[in-house]
PQR file of N, CA, C, O and H, with PARSE charges and radii, in Angstrom:
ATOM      1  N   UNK A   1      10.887 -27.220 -59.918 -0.4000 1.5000
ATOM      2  CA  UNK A   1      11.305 -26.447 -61.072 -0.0000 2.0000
ATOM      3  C   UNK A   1      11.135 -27.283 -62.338  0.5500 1.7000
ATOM      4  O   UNK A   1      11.046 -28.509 -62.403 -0.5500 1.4000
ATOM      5  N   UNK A   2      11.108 -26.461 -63.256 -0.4000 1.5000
ATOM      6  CA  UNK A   2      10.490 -26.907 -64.591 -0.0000 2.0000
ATOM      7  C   UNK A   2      11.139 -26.368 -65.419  0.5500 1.7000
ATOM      8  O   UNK A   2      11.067 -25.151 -65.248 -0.5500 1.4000
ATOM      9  H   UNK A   2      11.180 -25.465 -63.203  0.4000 1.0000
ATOM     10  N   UNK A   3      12.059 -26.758 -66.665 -0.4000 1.5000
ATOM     11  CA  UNK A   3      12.626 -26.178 -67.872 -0.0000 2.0000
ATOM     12  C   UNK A   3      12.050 -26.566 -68.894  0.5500 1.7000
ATOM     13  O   UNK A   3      11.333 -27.553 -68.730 -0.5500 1.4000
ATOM     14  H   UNK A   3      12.118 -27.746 -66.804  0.4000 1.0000
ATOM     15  N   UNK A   4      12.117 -26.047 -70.132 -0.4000 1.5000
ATOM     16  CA  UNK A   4      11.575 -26.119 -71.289 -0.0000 2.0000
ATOM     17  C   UNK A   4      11.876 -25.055 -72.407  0.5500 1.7000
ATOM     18  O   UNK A   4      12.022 -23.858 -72.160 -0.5500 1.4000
ATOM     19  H   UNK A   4      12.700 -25.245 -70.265  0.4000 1.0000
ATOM     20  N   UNK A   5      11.943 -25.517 -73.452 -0.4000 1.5000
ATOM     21  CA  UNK A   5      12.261 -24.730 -74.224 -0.0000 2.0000
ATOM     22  C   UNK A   5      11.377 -24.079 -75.082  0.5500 1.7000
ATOM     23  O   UNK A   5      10.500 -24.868 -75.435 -0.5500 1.4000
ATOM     24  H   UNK A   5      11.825 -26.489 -73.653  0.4000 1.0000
ATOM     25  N   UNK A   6      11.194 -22.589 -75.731 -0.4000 1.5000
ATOM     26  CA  UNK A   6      10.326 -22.332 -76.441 -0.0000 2.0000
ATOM     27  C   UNK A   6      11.102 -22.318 -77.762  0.5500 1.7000
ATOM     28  O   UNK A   6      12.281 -22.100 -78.040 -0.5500 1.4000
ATOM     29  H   UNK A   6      11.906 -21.948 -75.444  0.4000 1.0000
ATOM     30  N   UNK A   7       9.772 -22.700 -78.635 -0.4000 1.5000
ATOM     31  CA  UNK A   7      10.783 -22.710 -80.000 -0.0000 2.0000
ATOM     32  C   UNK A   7      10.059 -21.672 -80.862  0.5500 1.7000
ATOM     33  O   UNK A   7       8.837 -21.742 -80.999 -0.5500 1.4000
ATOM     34  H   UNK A   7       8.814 -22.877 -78.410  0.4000 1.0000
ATOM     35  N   UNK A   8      10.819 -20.663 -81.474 -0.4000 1.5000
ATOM     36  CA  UNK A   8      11.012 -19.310 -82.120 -0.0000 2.0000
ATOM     37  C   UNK A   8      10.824 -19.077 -83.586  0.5500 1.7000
ATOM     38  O   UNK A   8      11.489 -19.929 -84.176 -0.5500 1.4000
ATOM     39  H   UNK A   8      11.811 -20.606 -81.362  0.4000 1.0000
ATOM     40  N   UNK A   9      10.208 -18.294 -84.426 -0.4000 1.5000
ATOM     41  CA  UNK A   9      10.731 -17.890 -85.584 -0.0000 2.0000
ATOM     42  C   UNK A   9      11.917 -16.965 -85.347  0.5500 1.7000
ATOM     43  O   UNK A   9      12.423 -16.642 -84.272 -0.5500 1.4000
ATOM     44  H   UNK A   9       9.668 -17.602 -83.947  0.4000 1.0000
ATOM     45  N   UNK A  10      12.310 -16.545 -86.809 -0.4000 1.5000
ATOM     46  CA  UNK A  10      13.616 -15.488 -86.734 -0.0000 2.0000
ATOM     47  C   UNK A  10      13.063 -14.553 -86.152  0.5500 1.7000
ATOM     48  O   UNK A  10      13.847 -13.933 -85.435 -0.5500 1.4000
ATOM     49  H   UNK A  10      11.899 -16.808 -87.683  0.4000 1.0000
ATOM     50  N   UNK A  11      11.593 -14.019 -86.150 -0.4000 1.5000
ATOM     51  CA  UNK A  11      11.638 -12.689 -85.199 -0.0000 2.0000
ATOM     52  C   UNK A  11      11.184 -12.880 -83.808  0.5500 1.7000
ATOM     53  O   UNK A  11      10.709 -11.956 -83.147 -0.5500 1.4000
ATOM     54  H   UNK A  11      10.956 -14.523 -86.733  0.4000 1.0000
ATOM     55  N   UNK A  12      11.325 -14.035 -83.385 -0.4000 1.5000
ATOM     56  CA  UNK A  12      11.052 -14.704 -82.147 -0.0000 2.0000
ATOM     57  C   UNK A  12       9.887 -14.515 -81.417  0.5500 1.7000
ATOM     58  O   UNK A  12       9.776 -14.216 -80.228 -0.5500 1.4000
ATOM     59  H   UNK A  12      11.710 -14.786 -83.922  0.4000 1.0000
ATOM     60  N   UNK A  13       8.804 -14.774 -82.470 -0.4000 1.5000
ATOM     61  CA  UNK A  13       7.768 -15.231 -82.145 -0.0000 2.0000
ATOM     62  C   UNK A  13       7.442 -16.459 -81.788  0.5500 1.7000
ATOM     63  O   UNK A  13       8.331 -17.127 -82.316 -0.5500 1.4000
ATOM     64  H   UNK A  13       8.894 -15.017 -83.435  0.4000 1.0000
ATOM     65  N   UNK A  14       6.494 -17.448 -81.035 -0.4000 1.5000
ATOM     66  CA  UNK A  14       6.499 -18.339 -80.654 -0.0000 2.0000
ATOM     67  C   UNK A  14       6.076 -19.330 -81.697  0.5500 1.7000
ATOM     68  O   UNK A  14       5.230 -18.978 -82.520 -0.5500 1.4000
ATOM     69  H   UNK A  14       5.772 -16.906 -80.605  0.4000 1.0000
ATOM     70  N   UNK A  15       6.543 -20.438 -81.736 -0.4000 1.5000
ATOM     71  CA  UNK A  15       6.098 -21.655 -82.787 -0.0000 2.0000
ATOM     72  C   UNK A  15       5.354 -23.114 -81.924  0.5500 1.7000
ATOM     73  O   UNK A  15       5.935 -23.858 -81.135 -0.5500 1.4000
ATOM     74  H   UNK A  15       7.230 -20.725 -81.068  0.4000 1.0000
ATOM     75  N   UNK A  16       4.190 -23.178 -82.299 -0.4000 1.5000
ATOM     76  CA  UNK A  16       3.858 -24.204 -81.155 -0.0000 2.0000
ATOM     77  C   UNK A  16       2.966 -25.689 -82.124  0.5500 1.7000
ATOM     78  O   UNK A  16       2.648 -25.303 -83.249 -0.5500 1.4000
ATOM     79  H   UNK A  16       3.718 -22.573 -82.940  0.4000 1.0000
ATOM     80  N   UNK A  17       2.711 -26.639 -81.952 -0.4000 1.5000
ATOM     81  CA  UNK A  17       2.185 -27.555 -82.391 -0.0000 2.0000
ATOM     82  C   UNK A  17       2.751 -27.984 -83.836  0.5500 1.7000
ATOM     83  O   UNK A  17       3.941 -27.710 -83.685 -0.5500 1.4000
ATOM     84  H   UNK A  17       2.969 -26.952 -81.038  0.4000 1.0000
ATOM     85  N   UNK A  18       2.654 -28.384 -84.874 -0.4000 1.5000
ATOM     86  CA  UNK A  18       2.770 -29.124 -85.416 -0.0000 2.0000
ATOM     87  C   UNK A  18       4.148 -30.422 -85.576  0.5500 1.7000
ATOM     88  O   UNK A  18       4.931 -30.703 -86.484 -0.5500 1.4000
ATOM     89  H   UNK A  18       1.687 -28.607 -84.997  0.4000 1.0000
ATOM     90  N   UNK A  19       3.884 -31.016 -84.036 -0.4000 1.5000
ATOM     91  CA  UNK A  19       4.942 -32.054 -84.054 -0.0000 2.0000
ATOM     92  C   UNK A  19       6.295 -31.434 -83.273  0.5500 1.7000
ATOM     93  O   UNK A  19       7.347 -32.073 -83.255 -0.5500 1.4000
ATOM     94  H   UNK A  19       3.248 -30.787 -83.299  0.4000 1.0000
ATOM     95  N   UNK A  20       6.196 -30.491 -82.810 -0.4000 1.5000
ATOM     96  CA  UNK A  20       7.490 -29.748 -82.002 -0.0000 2.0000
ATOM     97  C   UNK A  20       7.187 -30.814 -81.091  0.5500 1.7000
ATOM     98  O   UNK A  20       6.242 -31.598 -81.008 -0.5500 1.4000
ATOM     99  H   UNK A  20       5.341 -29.971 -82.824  0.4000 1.0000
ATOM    100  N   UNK A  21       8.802 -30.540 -80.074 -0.4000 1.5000
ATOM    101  CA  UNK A  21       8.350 -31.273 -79.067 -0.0000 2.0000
ATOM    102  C   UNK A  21       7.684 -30.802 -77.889  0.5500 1.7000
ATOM    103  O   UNK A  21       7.437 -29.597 -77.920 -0.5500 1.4000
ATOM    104  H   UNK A  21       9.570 -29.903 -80.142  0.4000 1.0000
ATOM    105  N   UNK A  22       7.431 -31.236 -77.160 -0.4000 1.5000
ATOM    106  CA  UNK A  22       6.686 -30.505 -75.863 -0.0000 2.0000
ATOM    107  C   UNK A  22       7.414 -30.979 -74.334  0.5500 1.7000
ATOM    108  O   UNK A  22       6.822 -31.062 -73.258 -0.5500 1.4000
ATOM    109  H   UNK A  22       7.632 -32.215 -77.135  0.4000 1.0000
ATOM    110  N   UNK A  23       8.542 -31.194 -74.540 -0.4000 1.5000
ATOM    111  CA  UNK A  23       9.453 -32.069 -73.594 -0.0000 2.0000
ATOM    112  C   UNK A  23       9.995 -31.104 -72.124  0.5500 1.7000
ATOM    113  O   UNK A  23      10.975 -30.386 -72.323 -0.5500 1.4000
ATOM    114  H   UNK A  23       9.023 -31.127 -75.414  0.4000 1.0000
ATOM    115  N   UNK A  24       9.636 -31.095 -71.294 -0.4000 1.5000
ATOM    116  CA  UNK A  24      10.236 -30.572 -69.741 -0.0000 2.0000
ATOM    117  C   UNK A  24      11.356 -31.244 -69.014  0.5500 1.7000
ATOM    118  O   UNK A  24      11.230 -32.399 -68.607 -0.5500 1.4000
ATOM    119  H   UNK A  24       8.841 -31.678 -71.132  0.4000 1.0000
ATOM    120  N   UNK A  25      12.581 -30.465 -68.820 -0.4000 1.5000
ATOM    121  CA  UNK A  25      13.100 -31.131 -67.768 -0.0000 2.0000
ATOM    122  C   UNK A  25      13.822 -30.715 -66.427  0.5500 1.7000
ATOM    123  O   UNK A  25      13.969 -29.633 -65.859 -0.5500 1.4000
ATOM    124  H   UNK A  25      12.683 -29.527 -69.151  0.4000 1.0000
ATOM    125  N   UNK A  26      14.134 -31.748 -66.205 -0.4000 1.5000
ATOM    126  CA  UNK A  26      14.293 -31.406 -64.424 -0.0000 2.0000
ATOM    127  C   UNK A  26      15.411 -30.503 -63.610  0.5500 1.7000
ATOM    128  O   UNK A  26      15.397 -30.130 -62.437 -0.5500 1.4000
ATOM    129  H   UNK A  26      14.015 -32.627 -66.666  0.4000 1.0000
ATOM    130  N   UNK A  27      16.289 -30.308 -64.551 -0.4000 1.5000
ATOM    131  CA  UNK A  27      17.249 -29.020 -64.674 -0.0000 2.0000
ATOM    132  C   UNK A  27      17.912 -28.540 -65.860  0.5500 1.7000
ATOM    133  O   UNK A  27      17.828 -29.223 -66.881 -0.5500 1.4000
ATOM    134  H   UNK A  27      16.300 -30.611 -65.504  0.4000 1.0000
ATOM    135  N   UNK A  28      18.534 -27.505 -65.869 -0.4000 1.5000
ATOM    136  CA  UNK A  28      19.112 -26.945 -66.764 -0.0000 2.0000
ATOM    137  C   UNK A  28      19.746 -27.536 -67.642  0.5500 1.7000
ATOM    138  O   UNK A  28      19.520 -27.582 -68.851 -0.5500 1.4000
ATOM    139  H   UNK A  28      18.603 -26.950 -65.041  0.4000 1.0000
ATOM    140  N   UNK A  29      20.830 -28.158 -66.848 -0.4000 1.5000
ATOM    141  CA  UNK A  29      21.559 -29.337 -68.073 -0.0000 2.0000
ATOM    142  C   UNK A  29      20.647 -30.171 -68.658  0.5500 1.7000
ATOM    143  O   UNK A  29      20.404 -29.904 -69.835 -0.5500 1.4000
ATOM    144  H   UNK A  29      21.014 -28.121 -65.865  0.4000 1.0000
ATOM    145  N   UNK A  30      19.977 -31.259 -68.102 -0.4000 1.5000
ATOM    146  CA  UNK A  30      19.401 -31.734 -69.282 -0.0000 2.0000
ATOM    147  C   UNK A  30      18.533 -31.166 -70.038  0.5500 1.7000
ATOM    148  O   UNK A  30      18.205 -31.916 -70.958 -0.5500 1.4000
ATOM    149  H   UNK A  30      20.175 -31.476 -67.146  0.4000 1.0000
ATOM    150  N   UNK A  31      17.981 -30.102 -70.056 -0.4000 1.5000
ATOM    151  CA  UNK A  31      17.534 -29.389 -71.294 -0.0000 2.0000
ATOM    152  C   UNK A  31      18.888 -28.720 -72.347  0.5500 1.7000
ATOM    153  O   UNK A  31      18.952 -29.048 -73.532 -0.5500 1.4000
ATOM    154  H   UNK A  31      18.248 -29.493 -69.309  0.4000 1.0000
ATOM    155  N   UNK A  32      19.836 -27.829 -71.758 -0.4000 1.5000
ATOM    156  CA  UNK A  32      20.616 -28.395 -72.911 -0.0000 2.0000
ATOM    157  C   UNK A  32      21.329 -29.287 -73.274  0.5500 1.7000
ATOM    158  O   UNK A  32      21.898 -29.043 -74.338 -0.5500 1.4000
ATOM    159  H   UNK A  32      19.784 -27.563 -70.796  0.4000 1.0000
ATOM    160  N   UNK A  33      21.563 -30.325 -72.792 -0.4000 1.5000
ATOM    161  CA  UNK A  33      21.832 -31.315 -72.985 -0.0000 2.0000
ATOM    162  C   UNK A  33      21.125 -32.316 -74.534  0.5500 1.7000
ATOM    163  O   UNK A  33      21.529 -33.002 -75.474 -0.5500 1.4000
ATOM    164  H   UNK A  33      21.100 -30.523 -71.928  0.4000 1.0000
ATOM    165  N   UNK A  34      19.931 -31.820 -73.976 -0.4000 1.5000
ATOM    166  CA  UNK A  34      18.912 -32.266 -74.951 -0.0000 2.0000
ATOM    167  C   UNK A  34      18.818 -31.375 -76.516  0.5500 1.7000
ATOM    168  O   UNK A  34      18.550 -31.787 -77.644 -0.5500 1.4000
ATOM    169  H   UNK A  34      19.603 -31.263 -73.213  0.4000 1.0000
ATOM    170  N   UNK A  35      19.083 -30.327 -76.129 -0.4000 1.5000
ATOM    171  CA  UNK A  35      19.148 -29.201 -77.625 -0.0000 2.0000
ATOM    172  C   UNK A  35      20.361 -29.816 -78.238  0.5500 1.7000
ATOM    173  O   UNK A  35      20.342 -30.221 -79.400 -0.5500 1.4000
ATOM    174  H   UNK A  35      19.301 -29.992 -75.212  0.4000 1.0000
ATOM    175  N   UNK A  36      21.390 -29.891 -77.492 -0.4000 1.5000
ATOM    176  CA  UNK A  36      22.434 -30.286 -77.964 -0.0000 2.0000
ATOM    177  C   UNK A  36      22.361 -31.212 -78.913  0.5500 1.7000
ATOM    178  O   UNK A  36      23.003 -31.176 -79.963 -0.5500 1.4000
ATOM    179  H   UNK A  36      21.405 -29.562 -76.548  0.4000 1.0000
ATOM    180  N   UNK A  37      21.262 -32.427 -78.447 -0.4000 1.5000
ATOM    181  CA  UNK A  37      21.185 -33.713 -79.842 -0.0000 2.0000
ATOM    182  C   UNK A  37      19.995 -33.017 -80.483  0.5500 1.7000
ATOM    183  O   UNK A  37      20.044 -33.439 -81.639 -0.5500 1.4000
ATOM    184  H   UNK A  37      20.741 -32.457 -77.594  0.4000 1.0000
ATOM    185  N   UNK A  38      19.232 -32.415 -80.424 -0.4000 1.5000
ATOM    186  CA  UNK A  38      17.940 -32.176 -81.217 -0.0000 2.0000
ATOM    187  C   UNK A  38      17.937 -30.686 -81.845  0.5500 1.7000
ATOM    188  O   UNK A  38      16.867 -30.399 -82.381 -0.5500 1.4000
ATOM    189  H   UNK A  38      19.192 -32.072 -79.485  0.4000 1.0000
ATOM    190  N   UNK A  39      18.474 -30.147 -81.864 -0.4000 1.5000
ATOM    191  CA  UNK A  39      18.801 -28.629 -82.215 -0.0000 2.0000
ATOM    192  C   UNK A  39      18.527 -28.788 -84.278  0.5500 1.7000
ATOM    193  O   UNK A  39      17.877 -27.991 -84.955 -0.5500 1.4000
ATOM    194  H   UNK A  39      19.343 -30.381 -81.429  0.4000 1.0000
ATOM    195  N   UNK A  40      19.045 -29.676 -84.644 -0.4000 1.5000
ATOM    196  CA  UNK A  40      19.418 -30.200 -86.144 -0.0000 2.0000
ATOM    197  C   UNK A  40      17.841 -30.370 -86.754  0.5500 1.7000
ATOM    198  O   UNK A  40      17.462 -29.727 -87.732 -0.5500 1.4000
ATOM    199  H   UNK A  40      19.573 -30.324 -84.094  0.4000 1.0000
ATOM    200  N   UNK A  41      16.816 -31.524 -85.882 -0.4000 1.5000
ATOM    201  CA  UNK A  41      15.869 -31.595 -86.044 -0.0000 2.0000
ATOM    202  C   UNK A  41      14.907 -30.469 -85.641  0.5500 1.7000
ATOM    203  O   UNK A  41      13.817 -30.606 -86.196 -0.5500 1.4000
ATOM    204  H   UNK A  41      17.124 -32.047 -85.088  0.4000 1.0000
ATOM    205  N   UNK A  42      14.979 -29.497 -84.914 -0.4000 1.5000
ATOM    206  CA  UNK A  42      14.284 -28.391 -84.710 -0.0000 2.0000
ATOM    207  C   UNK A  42      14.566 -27.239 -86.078  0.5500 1.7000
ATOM    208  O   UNK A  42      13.811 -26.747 -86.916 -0.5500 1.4000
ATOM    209  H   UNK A  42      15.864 -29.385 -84.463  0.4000 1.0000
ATOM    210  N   UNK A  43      15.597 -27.153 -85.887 -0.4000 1.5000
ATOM    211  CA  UNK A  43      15.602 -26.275 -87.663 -0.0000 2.0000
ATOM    212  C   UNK A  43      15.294 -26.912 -88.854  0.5500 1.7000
ATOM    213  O   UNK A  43      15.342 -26.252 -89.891 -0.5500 1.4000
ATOM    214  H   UNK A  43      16.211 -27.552 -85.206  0.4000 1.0000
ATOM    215  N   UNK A  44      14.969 -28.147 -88.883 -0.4000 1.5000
ATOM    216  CA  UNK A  44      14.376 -28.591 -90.235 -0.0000 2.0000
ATOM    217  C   UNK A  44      13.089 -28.158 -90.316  0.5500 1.7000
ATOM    218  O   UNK A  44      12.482 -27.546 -91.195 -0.5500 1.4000
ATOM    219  H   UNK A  44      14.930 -28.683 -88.040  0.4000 1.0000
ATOM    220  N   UNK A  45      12.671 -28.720 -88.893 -0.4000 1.5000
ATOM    221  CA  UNK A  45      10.966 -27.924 -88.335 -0.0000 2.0000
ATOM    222  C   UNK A  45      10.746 -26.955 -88.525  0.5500 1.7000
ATOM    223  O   UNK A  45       9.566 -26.876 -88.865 -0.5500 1.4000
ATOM    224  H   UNK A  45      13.164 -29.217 -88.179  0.4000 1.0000
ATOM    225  N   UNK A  46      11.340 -25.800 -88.513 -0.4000 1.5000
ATOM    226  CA  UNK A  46      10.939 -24.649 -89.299 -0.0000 2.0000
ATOM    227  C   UNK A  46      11.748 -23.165 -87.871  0.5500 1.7000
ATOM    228  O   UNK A  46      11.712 -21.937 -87.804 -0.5500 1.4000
ATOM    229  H   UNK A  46      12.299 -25.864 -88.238  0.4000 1.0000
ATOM    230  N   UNK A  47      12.357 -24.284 -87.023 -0.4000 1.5000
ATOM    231  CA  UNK A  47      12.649 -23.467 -85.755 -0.0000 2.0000
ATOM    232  C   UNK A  47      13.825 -22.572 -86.193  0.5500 1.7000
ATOM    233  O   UNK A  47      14.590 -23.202 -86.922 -0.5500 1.4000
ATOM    234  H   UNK A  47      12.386 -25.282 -87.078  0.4000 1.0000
ATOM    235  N   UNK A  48      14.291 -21.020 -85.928 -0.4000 1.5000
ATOM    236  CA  UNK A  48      15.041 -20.815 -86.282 -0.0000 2.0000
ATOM    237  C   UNK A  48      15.734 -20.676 -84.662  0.5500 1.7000
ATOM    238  O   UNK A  48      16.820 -21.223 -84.470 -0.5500 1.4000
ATOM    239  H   UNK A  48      13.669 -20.507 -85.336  0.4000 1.0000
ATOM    240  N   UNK A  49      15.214 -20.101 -83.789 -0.4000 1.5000
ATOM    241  CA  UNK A  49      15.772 -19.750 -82.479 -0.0000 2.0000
ATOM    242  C   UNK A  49      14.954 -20.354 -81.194  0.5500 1.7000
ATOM    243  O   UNK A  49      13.744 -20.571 -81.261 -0.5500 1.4000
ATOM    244  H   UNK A  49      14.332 -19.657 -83.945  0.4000 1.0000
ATOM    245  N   UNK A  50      15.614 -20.566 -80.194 -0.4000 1.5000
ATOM    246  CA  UNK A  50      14.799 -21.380 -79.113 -0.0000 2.0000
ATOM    247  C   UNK A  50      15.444 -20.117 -77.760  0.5500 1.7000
ATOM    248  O   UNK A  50      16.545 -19.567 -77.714 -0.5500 1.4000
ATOM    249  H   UNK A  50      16.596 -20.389 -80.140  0.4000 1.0000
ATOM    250  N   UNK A  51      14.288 -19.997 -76.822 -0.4000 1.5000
ATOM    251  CA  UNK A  51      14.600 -19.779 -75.578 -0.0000 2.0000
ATOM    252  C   UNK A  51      14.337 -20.592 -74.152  0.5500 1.7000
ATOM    253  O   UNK A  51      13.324 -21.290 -74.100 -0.5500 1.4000
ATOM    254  H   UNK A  51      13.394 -20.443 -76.859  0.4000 1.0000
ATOM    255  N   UNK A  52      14.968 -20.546 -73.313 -0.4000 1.5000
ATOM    256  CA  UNK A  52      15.313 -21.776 -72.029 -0.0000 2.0000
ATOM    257  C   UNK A  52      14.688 -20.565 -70.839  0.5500 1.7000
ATOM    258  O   UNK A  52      15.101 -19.507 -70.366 -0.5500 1.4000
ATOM    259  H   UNK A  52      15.790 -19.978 -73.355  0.4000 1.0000
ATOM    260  N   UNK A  53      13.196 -21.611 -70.669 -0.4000 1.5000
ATOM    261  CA  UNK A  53      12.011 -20.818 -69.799 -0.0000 2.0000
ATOM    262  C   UNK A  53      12.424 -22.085 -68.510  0.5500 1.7000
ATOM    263  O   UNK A  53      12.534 -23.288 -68.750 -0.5500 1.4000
ATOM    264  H   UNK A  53      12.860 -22.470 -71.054  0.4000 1.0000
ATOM    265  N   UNK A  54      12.656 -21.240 -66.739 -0.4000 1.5000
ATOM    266  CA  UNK A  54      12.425 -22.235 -65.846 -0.0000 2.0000
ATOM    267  C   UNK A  54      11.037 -21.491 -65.754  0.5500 1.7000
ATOM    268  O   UNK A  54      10.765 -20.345 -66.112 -0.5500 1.4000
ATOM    269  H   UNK A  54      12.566 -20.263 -66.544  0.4000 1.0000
ATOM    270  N   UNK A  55      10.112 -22.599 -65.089 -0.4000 1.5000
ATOM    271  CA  UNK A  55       8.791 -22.478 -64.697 -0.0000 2.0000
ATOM    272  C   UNK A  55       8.130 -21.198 -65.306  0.5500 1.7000
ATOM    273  O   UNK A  55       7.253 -20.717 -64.588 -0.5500 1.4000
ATOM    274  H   UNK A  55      10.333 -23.530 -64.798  0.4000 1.0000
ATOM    275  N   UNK A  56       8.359 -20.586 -66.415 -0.4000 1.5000
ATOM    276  CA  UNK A  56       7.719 -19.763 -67.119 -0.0000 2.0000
ATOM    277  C   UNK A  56       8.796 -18.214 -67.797  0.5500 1.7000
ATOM    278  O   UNK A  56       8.713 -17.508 -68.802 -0.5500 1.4000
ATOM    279  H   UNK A  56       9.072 -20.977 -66.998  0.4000 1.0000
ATOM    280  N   UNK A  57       9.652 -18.259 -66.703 -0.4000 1.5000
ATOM    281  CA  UNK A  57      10.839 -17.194 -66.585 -0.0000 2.0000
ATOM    282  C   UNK A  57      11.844 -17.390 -67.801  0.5500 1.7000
ATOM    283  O   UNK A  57      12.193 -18.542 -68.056 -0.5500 1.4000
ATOM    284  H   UNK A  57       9.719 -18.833 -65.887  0.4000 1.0000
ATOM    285  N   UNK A  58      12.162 -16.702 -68.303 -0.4000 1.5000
ATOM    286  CA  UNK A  58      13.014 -17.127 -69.684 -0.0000 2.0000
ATOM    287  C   UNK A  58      14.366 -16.721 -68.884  0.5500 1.7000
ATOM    288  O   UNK A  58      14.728 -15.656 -68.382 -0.5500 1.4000
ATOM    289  H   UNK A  58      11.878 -15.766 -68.096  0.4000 1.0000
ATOM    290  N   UNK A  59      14.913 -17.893 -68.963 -0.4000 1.5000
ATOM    291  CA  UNK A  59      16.914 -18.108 -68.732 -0.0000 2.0000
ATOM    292  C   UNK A  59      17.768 -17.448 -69.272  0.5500 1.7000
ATOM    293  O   UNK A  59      18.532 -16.625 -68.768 -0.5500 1.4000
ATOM    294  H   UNK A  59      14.619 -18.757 -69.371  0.4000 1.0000
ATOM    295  N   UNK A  60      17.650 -17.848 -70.520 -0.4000 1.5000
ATOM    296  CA  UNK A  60      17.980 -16.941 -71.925 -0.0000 2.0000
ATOM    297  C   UNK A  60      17.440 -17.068 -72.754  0.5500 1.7000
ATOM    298  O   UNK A  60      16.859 -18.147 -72.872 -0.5500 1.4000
ATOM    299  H   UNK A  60      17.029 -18.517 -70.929  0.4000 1.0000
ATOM    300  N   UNK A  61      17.263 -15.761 -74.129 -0.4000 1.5000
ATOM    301  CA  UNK A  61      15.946 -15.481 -74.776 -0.0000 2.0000
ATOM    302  C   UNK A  61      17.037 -15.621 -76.372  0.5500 1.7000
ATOM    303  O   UNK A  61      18.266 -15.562 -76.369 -0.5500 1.4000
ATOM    304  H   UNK A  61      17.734 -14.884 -74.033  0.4000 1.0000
ATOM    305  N   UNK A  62      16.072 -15.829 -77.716 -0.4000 1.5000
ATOM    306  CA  UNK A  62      16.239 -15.650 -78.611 -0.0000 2.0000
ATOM    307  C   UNK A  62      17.769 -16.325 -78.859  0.5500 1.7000
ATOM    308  O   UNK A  62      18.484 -15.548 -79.493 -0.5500 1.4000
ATOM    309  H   UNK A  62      15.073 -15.877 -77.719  0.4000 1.0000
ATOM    310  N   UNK A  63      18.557 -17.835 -78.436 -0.4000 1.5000
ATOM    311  CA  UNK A  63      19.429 -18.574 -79.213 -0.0000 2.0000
ATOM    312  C   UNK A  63      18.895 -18.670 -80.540  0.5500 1.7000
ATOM    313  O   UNK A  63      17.795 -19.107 -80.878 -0.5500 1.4000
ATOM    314  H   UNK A  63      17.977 -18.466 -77.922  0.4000 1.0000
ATOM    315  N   UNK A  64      19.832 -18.198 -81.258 -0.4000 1.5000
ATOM    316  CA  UNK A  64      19.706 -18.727 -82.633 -0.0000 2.0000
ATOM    317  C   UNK A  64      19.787 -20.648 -83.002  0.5500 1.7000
ATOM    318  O   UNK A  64      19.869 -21.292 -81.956 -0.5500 1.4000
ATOM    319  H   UNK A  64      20.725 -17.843 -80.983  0.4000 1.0000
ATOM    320  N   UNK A  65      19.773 -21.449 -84.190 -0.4000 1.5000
ATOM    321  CA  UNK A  65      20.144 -22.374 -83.712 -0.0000 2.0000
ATOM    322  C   UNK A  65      20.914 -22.962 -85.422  0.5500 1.7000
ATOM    323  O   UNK A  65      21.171 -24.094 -85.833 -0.5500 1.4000
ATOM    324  H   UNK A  65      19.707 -20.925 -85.040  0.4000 1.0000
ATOM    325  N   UNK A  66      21.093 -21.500 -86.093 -0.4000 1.5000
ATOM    326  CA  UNK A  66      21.784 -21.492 -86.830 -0.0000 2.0000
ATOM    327  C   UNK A  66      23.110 -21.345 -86.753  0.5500 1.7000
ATOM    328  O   UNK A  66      23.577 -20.459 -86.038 -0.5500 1.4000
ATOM    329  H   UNK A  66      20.885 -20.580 -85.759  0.4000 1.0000
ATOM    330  N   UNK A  67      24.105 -22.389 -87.646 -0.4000 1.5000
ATOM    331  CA  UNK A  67      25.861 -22.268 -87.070 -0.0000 2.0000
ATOM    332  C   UNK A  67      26.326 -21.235 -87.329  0.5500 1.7000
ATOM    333  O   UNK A  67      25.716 -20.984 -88.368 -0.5500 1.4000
ATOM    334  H   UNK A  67      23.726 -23.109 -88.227  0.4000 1.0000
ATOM    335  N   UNK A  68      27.105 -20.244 -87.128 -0.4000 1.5000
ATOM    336  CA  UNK A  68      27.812 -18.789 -87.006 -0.0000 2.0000
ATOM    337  C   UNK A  68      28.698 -19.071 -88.196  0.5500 1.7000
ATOM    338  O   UNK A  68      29.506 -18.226 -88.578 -0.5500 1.4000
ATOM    339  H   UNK A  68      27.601 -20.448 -86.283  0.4000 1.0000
TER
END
């Protein structure tokens, strides 16, 4: 198994290359684990929402990663 995150505009279209990361991991927690510290630097990037794909299957779709 394989996690990863896709990273989103607001209408959750996909955002890919310029310097995103491209990072996989080996379960669930440490992928959020990992949003958890990098979430800050993904919205500077231009990310507004991310979804948590195992091996291609989306976990959950369209997190915002703006604070409420």
């Amino acid at each position: 198994m394989a996690w990863r995150w896709r990273y989103e505009n607001a209408g959750g279209g996909e955002l890919t290359g310029g310097g995103l990361p491209d990072d996989t991991f080996p379960n669930q927690a440490d992928a959020e684990s990992w949003l958890g510290e990098n979430w800050r630097d993904l919205l500077e990037a231009g990310v507004e929402q991310v979804s948590l794909l195992e091996d291609g299957r989306p976990e959950y779709e369209g997190m915002s990663l703006r604070p409420e």
